[in-house]
PDB file of C-alpha atoms and ligand atoms in Angstrom:
ATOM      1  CA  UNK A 920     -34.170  23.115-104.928  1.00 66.00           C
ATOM      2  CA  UNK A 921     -37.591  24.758-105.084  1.00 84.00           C
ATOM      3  CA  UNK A 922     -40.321  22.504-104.990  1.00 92.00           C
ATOM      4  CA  UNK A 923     -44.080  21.695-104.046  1.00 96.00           C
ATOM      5  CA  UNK A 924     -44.711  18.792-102.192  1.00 98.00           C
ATOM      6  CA  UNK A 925     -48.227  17.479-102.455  1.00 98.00           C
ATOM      7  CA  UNK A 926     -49.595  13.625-100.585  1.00 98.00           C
ATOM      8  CA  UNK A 927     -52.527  12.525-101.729  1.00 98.00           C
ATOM      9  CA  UNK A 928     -54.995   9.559 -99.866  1.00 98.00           C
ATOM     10  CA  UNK A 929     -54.128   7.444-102.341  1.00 98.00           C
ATOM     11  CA  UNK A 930     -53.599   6.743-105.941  1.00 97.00           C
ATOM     12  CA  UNK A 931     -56.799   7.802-107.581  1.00 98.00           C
ATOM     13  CA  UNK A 932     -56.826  11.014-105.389  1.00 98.00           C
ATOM     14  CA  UNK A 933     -53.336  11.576-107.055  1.00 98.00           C
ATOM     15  CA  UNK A 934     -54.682  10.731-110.562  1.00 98.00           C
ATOM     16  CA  UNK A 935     -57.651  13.135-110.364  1.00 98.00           C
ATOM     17  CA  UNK A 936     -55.244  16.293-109.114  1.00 98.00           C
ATOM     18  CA  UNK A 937     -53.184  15.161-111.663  1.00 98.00           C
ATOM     19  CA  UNK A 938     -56.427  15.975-114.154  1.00 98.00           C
ATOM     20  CA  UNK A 939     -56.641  18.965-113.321  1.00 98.00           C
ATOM     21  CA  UNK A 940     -53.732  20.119-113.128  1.00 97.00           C
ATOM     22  CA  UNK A 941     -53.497  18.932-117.138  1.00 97.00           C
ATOM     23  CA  UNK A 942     -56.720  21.143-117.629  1.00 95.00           C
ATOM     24  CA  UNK A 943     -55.267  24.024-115.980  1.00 96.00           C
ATOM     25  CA  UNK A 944     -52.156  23.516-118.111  1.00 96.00           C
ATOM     26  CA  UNK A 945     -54.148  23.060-121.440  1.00 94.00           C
ATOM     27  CA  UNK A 946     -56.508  26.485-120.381  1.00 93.00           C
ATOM     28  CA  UNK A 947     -53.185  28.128-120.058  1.00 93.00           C
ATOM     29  CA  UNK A 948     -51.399  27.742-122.828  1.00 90.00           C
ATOM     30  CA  UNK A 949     -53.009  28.583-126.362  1.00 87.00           C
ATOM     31  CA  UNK A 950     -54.835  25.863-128.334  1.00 79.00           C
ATOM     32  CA  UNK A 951     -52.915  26.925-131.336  1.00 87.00           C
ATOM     33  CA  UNK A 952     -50.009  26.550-129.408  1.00 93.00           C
ATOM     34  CA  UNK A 953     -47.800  22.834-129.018  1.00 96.00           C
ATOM     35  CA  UNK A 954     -47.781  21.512-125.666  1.00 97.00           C
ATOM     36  CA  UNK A 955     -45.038  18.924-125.454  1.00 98.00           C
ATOM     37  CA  UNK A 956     -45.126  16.795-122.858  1.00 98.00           C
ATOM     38  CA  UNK A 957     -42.880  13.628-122.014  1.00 98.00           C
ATOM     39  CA  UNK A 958     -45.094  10.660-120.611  1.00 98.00           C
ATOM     40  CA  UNK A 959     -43.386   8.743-117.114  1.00 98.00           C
ATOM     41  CA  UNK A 960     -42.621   4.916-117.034  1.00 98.00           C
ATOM     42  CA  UNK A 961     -43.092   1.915-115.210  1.00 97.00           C
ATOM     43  CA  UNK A 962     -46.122   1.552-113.591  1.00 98.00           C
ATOM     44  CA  UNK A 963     -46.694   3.943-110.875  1.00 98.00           C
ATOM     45  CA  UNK A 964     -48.554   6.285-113.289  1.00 98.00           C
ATOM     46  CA  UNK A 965     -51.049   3.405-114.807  1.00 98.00           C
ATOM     47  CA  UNK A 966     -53.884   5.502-112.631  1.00 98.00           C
ATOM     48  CA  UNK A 967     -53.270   8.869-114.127  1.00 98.00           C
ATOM     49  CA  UNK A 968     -52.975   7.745-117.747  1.00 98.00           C
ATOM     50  CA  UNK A 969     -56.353   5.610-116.849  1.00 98.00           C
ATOM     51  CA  UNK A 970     -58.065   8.904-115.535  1.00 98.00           C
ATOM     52  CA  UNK A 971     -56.855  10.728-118.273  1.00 98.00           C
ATOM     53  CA  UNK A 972     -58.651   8.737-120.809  1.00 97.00           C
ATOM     54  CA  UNK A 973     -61.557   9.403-119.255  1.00 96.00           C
ATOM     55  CA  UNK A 974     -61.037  13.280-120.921  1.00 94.00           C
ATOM     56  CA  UNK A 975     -63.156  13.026-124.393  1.00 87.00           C
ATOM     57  CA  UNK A 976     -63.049  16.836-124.930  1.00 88.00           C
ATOM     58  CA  UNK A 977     -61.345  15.869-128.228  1.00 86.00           C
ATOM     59  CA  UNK A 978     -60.350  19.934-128.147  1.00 91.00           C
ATOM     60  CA  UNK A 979     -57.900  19.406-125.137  1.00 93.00           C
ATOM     61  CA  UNK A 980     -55.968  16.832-127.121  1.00 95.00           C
ATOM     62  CA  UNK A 981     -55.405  19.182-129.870  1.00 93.00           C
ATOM     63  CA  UNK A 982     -51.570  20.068-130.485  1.00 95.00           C
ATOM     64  CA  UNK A 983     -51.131  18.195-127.722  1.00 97.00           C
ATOM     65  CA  UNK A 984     -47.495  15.822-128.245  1.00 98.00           C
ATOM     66  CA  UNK A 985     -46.405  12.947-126.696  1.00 98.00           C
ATOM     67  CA  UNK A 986     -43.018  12.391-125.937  1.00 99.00           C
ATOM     68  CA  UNK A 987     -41.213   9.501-123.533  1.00 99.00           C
ATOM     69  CA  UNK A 988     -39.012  10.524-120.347  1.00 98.00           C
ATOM     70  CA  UNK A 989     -37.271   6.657-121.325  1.00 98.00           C
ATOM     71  CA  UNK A 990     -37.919   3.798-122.920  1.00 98.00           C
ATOM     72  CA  UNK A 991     -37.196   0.000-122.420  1.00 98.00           C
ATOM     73  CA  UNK A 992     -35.292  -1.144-125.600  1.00 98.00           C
ATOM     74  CA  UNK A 993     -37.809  -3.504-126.683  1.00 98.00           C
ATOM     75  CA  UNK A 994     -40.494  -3.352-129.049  1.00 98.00           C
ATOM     76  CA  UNK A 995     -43.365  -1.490-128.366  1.00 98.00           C
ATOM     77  CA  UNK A 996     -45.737  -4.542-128.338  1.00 98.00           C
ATOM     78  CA  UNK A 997     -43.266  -5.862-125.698  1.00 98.00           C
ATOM     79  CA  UNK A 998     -45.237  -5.813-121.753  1.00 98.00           C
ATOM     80  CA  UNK A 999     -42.365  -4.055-120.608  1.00 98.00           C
ATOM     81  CA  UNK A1000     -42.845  -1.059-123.287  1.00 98.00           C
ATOM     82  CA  UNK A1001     -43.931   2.188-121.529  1.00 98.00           C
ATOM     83  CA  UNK A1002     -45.059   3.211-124.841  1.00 98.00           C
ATOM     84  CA  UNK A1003     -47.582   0.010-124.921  1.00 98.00           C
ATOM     85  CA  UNK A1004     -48.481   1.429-121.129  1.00 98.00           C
ATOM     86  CA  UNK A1005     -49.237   4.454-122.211  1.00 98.00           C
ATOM     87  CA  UNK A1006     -50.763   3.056-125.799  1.00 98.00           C
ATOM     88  CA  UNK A1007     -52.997   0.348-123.795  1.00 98.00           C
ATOM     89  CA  UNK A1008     -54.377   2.473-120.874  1.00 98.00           C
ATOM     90  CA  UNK A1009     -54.181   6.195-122.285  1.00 97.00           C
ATOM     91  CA  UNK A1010     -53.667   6.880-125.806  1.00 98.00           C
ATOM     92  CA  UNK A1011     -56.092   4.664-127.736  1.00 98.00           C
ATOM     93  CA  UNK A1012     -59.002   6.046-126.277  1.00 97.00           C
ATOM     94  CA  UNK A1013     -58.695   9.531-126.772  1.00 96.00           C
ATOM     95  CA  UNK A1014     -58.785  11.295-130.036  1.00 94.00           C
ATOM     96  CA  UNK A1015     -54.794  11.840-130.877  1.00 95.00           C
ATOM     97  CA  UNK A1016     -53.280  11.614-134.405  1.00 96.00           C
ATOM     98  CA  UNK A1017     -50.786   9.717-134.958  1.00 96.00           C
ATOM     99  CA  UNK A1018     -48.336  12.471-135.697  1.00 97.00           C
ATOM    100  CA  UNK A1019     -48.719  13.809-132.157  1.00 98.00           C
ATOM    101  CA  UNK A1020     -47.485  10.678-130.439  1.00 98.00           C
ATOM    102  CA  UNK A1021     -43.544  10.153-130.513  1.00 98.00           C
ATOM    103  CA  UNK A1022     -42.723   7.180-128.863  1.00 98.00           C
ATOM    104  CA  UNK A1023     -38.710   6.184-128.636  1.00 98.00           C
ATOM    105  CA  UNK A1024     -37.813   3.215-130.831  1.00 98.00           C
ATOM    106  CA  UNK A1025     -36.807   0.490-128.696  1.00 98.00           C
ATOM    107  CA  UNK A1026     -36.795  -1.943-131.327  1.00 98.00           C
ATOM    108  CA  UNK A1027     -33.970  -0.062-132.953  1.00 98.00           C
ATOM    109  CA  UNK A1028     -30.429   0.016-132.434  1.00 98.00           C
ATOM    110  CA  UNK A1029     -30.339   1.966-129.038  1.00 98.00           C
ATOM    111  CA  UNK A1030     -27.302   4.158-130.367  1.00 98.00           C
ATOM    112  CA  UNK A1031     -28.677   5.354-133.347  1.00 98.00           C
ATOM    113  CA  UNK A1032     -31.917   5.951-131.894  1.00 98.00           C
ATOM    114  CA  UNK A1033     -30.878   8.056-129.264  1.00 98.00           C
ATOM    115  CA  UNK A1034     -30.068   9.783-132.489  1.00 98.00           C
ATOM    116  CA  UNK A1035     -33.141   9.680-134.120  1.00 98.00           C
ATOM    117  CA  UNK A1036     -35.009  10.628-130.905  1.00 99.00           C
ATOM    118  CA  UNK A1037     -32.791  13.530-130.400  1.00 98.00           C
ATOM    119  CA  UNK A1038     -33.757  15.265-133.943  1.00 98.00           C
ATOM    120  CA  UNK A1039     -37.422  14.396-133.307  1.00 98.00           C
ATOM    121  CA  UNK A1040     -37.680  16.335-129.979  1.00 98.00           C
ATOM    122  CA  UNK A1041     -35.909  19.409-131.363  1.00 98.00           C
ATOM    123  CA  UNK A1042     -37.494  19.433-134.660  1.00 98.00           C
ATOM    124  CA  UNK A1043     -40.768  19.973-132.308  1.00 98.00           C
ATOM    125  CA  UNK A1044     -39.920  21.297-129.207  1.00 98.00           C
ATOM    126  CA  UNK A1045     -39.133  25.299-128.888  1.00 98.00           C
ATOM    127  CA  UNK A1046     -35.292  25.692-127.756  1.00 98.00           C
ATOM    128  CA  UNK A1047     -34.297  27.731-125.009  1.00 97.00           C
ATOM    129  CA  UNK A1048     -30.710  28.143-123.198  1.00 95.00           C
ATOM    130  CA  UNK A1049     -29.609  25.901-126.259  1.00 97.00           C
ATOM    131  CA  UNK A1050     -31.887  22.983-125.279  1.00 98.00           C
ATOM    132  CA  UNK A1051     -35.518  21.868-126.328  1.00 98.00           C
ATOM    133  CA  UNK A1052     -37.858  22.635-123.993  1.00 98.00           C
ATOM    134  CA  UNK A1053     -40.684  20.263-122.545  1.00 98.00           C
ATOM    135  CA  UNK A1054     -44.031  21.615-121.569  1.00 97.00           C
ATOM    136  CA  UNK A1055     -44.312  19.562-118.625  1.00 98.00           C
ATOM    137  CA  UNK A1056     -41.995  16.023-117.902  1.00 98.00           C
ATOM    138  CA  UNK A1057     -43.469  13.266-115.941  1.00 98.00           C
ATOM    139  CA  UNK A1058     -41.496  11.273-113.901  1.00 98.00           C
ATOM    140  CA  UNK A1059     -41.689   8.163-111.383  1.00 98.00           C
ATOM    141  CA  UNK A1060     -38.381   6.920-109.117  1.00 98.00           C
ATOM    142  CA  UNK A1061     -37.221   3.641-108.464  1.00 98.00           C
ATOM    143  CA  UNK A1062     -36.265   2.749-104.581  1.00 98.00           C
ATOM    144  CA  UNK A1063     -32.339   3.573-105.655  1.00 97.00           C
ATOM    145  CA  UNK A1064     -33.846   7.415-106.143  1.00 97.00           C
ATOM    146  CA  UNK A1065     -33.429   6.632-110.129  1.00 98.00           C
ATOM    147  CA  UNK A1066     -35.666   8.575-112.636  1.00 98.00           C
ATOM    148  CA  UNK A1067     -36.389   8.306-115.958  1.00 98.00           C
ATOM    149  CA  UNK A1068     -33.200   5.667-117.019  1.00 98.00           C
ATOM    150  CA  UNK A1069     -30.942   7.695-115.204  1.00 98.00           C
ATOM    151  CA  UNK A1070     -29.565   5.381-112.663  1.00 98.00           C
ATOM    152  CA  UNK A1071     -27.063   6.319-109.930  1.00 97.00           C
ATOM    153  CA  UNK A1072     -23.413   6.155-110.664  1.00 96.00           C
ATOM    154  CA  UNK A1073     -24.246   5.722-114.293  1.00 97.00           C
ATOM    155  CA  UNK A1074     -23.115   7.456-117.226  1.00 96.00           C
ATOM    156  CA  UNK A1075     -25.807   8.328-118.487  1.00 97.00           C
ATOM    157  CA  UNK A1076     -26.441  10.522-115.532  1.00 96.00           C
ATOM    158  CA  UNK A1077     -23.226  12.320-116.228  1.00 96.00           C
ATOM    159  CA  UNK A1078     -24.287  12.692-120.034  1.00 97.00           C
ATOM    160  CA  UNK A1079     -24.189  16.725-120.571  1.00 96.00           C
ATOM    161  CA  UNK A1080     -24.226  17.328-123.920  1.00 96.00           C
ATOM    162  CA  UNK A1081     -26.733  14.977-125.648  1.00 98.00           C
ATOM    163  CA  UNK A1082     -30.407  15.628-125.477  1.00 98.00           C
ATOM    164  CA  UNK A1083     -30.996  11.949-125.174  1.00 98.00           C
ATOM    165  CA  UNK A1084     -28.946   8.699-123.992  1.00 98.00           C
ATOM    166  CA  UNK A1085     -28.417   5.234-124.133  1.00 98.00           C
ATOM    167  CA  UNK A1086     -28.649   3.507-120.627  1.00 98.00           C
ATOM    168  CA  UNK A1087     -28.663  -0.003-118.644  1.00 98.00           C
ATOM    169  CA  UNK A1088     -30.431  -1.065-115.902  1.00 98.00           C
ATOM    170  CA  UNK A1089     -28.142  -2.075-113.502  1.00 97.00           C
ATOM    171  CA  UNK A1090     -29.112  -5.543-112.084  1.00 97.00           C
ATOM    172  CA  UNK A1091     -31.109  -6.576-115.253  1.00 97.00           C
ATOM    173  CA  UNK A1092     -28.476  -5.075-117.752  1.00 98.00           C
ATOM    174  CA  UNK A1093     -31.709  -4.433-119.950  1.00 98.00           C
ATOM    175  CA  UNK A1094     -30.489  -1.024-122.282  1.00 98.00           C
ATOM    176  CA  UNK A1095     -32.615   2.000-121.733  1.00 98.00           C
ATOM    177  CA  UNK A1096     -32.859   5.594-123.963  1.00 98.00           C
ATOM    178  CA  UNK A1097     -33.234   8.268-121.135  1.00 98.00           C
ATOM    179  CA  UNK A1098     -33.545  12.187-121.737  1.00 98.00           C
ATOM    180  CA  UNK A1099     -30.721  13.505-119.935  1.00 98.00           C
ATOM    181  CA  UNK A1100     -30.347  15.327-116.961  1.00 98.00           C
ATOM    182  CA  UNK A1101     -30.272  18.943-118.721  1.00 98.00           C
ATOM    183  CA  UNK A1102     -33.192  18.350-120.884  1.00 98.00           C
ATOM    184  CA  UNK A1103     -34.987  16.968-117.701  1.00 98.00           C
ATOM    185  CA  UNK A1104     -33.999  20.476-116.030  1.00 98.00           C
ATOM    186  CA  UNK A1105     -34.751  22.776-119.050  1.00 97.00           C
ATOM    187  CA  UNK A1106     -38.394  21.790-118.777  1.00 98.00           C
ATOM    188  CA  UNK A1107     -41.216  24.894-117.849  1.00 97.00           C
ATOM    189  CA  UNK A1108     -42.685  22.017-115.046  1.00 97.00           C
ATOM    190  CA  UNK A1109     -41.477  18.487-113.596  1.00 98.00           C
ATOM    191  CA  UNK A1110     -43.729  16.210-111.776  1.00 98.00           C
ATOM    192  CA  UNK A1111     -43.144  13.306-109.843  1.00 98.00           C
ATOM    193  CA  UNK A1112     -45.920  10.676-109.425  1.00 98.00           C
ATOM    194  CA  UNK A1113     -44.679   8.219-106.060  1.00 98.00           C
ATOM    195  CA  UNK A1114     -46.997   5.799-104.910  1.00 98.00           C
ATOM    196  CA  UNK A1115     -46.675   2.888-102.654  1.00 98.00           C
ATOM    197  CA  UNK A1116     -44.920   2.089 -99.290  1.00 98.00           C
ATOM    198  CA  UNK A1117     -42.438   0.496-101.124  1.00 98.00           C
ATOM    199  CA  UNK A1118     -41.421   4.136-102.150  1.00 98.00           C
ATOM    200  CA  UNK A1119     -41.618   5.808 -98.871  1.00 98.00           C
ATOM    201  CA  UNK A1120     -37.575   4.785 -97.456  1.00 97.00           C
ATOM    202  CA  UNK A1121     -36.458   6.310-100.653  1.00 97.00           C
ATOM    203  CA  UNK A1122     -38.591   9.981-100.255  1.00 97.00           C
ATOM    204  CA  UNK A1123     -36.777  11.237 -97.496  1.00 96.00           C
ATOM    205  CA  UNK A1124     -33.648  10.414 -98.166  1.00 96.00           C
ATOM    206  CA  UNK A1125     -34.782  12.457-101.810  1.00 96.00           C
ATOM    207  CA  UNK A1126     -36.406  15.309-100.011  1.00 95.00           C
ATOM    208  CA  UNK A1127     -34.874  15.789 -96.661  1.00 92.00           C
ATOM    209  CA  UNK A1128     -31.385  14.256 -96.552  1.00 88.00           C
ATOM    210  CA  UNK A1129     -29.686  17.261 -97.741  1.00 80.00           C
ATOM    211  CA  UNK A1130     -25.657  15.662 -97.499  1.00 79.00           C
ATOM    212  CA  UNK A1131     -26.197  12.588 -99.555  1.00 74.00           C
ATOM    213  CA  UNK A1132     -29.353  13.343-101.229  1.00 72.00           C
ATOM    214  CA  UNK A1133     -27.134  13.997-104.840  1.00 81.00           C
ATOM    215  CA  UNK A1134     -26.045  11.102-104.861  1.00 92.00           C
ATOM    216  CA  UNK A1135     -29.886  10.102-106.102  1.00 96.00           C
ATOM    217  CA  UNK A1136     -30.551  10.884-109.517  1.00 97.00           C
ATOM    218  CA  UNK A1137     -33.892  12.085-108.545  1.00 97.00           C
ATOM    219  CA  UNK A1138     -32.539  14.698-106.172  1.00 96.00           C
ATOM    220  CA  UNK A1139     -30.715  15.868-109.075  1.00 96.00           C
ATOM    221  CA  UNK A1140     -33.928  17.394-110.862  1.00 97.00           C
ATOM    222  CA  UNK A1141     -34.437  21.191-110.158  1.00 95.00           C
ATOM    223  CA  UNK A1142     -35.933  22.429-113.117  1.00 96.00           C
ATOM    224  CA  UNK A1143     -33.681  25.789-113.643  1.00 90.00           C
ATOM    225  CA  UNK A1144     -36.838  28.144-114.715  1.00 83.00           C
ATOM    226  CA  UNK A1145     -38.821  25.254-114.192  1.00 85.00           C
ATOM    227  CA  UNK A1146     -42.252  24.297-111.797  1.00 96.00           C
ATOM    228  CA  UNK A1147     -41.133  21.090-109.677  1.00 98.00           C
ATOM    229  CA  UNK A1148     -43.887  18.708-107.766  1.00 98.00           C
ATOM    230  CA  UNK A1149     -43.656  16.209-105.831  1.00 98.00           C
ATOM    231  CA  UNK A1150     -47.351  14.255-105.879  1.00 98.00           C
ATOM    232  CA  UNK A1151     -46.947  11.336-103.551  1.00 98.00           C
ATOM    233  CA  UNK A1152     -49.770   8.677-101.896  1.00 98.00           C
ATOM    234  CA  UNK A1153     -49.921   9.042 -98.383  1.00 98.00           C
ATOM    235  CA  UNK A1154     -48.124   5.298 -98.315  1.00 98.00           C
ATOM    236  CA  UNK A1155     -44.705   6.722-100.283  1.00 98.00           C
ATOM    237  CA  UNK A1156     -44.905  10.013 -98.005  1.00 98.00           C
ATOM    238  CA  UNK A1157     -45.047   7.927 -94.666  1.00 98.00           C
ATOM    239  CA  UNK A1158     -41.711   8.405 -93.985  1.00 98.00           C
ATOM    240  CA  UNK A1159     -41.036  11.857 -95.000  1.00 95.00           C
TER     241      UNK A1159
HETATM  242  C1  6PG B1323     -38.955   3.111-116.230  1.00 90.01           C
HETATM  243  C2  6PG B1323     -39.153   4.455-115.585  1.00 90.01           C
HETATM  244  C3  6PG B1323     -38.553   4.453-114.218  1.00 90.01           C
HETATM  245  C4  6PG B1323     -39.735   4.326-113.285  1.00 90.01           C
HETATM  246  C5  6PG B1323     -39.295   3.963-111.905  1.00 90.01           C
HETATM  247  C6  6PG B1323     -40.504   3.651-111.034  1.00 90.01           C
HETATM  248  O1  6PG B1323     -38.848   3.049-117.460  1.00 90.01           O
HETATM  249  O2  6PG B1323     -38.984   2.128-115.467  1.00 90.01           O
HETATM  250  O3  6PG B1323     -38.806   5.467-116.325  1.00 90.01           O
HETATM  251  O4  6PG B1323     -37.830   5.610-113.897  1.00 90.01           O
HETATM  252  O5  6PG B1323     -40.447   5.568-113.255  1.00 90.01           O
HETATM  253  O6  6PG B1323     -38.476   2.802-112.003  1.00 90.01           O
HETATM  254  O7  6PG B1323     -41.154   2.532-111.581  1.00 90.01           O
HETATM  255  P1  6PG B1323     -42.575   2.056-110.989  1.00 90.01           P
HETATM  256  O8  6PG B1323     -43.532   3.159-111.289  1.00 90.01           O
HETATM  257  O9  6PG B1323     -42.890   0.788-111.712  1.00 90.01           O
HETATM  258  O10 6PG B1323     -42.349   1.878-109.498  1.00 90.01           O
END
């Protein structure tokens, strides 16, 4: 696995590299171009969509898409959305159309939306080695070393030939759609935004712990042509 590990101070620190590093993408790739990116969950990155807004060059937004890594299957007025995170701290305040945000249903039925979400993403994403191809996926992980809705020992983590997936949390049995692992690995760059100290048992055992470290979904990302980063606050790299 090749992959850059950066630790920040602390949260905002993270949330201003992670500004640039959007500019740098956007002054890469040409305006007239799509840039399809797939927005993180949970809460960790709160302070990056929250410095984000802050962009109003209403030029960087353009062609810019918004996908989901994973959804809650609830609807998206629901507190435990991350489409309403996104919507609430990110997305309202900058100038987006509304055919440029994608968020997963999670008020539908979860099997046919995986469905639905599935022929969304490739009718916009470019395809390469048979599957669509993300710009740039965010992710967070959870202290079991799950990302997106991919959970360890689950199913959905095994799922190989779907683009998307229906999931469950495994103590709250609430149903999840994830992007699957391959999708996840056919992107051009993965990020992973881990804050907190509550994080920082988990990292190593990610990062370091070569012999078990597959058995954490997380560990499992290695973008195959991909860019993968590790952005952490100095409390979830204290450990590593
Ligand atoms: C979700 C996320 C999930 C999240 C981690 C970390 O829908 O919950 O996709 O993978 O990134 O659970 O969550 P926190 O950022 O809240 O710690």
């Amino acid at each position: 696995m090749n992959y850059e590990i950066k630790v920040f101070k602390n949260k905002q620190i993270l949330a201003e590299a992670m500004t640039i590093d959007l500019l740098n993408a956007r002054a890469e790739s040409p305006k007239n171009r799509r840039f399809n990116i797939a927005l993180a969950g949970g809460n960790t990155p709160r302070s990056v969509y929250k410095q984000w807004a802050t962009i109003q060059d209403d030029s960087l937004w353009r062609n810019v898409h918004f996908f989901w890594g994973d959804e809650r299957c609830v609807p998206p007025d629901d507190n435990d959305s991350n489409y309403k995170l996104a919507h609430d701290t990110f997305l309202s305040k900058i100038l987006v159309n509304e055919n440029q945000i994608h968020r997963i249903h999670g008020e539908a039925d979860p099997e046919r939306e995986t469905k639905r979400y599935a022929i969304e993403i490739e009718s916009y994403l470019p395809n390469k080695n048979n599957l669509p191809q993300f710009d740039w996926i965010l992710l967070g992980i959870g202290t079991d070393g799950h990302t997106a809705s991919l959970f360890p020992n689950s199913l959905a983590l095994k799922e190989q030939s779907s683009i998307c997936t229906v999931a469950q949390h495994p103590q709250t049995g609430q149903k999840r759609i994830s992007l699957t692992l391959p999708v996840i690995n056919n992107a051009r760059k993965v990020t992973f935004l881990v804050t907190g100290d509550e994080k920082a048992e988990i990292v190593p055992k990610i990062l370091r712990d070569k012999n078990n470290s597959l058995t954490f979904p997380a560990a499992q990302v290695n973008p195959q042509s991909g860019i993968l980063k590790w952005y952490l606050d100095e409390a979830a790299a204290s450990k590593l």
